[in-house]
XYZ file of C-alpha atoms in Angstrom:
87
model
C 108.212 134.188 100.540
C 106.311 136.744 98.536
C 109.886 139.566 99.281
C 112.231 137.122 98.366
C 110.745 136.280 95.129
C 110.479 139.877 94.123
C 114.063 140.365 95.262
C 114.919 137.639 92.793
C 115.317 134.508 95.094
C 114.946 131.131 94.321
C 113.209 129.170 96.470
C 113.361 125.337 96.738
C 110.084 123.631 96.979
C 111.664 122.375 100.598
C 112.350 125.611 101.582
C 108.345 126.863 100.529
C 107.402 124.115 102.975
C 109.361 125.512 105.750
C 108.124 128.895 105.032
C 104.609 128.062 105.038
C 105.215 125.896 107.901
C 106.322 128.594 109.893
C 103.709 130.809 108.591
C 101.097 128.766 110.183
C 103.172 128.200 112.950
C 102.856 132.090 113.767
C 99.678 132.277 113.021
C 98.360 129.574 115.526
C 100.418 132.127 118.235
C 99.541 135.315 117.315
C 96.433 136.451 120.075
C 93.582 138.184 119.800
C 95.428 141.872 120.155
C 98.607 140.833 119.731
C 100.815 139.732 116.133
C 103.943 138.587 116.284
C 106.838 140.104 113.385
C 110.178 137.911 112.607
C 113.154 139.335 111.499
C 116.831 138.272 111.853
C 119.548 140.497 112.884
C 121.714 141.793 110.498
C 124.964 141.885 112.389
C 124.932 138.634 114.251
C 122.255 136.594 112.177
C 120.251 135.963 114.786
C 116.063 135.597 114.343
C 114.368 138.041 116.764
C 111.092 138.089 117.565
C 108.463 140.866 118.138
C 105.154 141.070 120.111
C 103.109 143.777 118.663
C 99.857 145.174 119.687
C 97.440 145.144 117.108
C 95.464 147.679 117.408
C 98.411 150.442 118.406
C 101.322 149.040 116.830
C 102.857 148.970 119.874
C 106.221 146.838 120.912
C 105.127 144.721 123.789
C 107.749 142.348 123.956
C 111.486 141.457 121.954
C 112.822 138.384 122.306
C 115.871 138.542 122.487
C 116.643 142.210 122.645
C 117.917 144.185 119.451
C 120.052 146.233 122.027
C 121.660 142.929 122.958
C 122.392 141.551 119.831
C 123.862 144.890 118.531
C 126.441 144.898 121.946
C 126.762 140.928 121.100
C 128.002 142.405 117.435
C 129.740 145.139 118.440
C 131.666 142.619 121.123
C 132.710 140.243 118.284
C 133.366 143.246 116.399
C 136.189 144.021 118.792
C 137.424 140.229 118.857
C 137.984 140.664 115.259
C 139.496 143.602 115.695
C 141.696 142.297 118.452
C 142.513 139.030 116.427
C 143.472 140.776 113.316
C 146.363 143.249 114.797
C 147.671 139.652 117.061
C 147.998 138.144 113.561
C-alpha cells in the first residue's frame, strides 16, 4: 500500500481493506523461519507466491513457477503472433 502511494496511486478505502486484509492474511502464514513475498507476473498477470527462508534469504518454494508463467507468456506470445499474420 505504502509503494503504490509513493508511485502516485489512489487507493479506494475498499481497496485499503483488501490490502490490509491480505496483509494479515500473510502474516497469520508466514512460520517461524520462513516469510512468504507476493508479486504478480508481469507478462501473464498472474500472483506468484514465494517461500523464503528467513534467516538466509533463501527460495524454498514458488508457487506457481516463474519459469512456467514466462513459457505460459511466451506461448500466448506466439498465439498472438500466429493470430495476427491469419488476420
Amino acid at each position: 500500500m505504502q509503494l503504490a502511494e509513493l508511485r502516485g496511486a489512489k487507493i479506494s478505502a475498499g481497496d485499503e481493506q483488501k490490502i490490509k486484509m491480505l496483509d494479515k492474511a500473510i502474516k497469520a502464514m508466514e512460520g517461524p523461519k520462513t516469510s512468504l513475498h507476493l508479486s504478480v507476473h508481469k507478462e501473464t498477470n498472474t500472483i506468484m507466491i514465494k517461500v523464503m527462508d528467513k534467516d538466509t534469504g533463501e527460495l524454498i518454494r514458488e508457487v506457481p513457477p516463474e519459469k512456467t508463467l514466462d513459457v505460459a507468456a511466451k506461448l500466448m506470445e506466439i498465439a498472438g503472433i500466429l493470430v495476427d499474420h491469419r488476420v
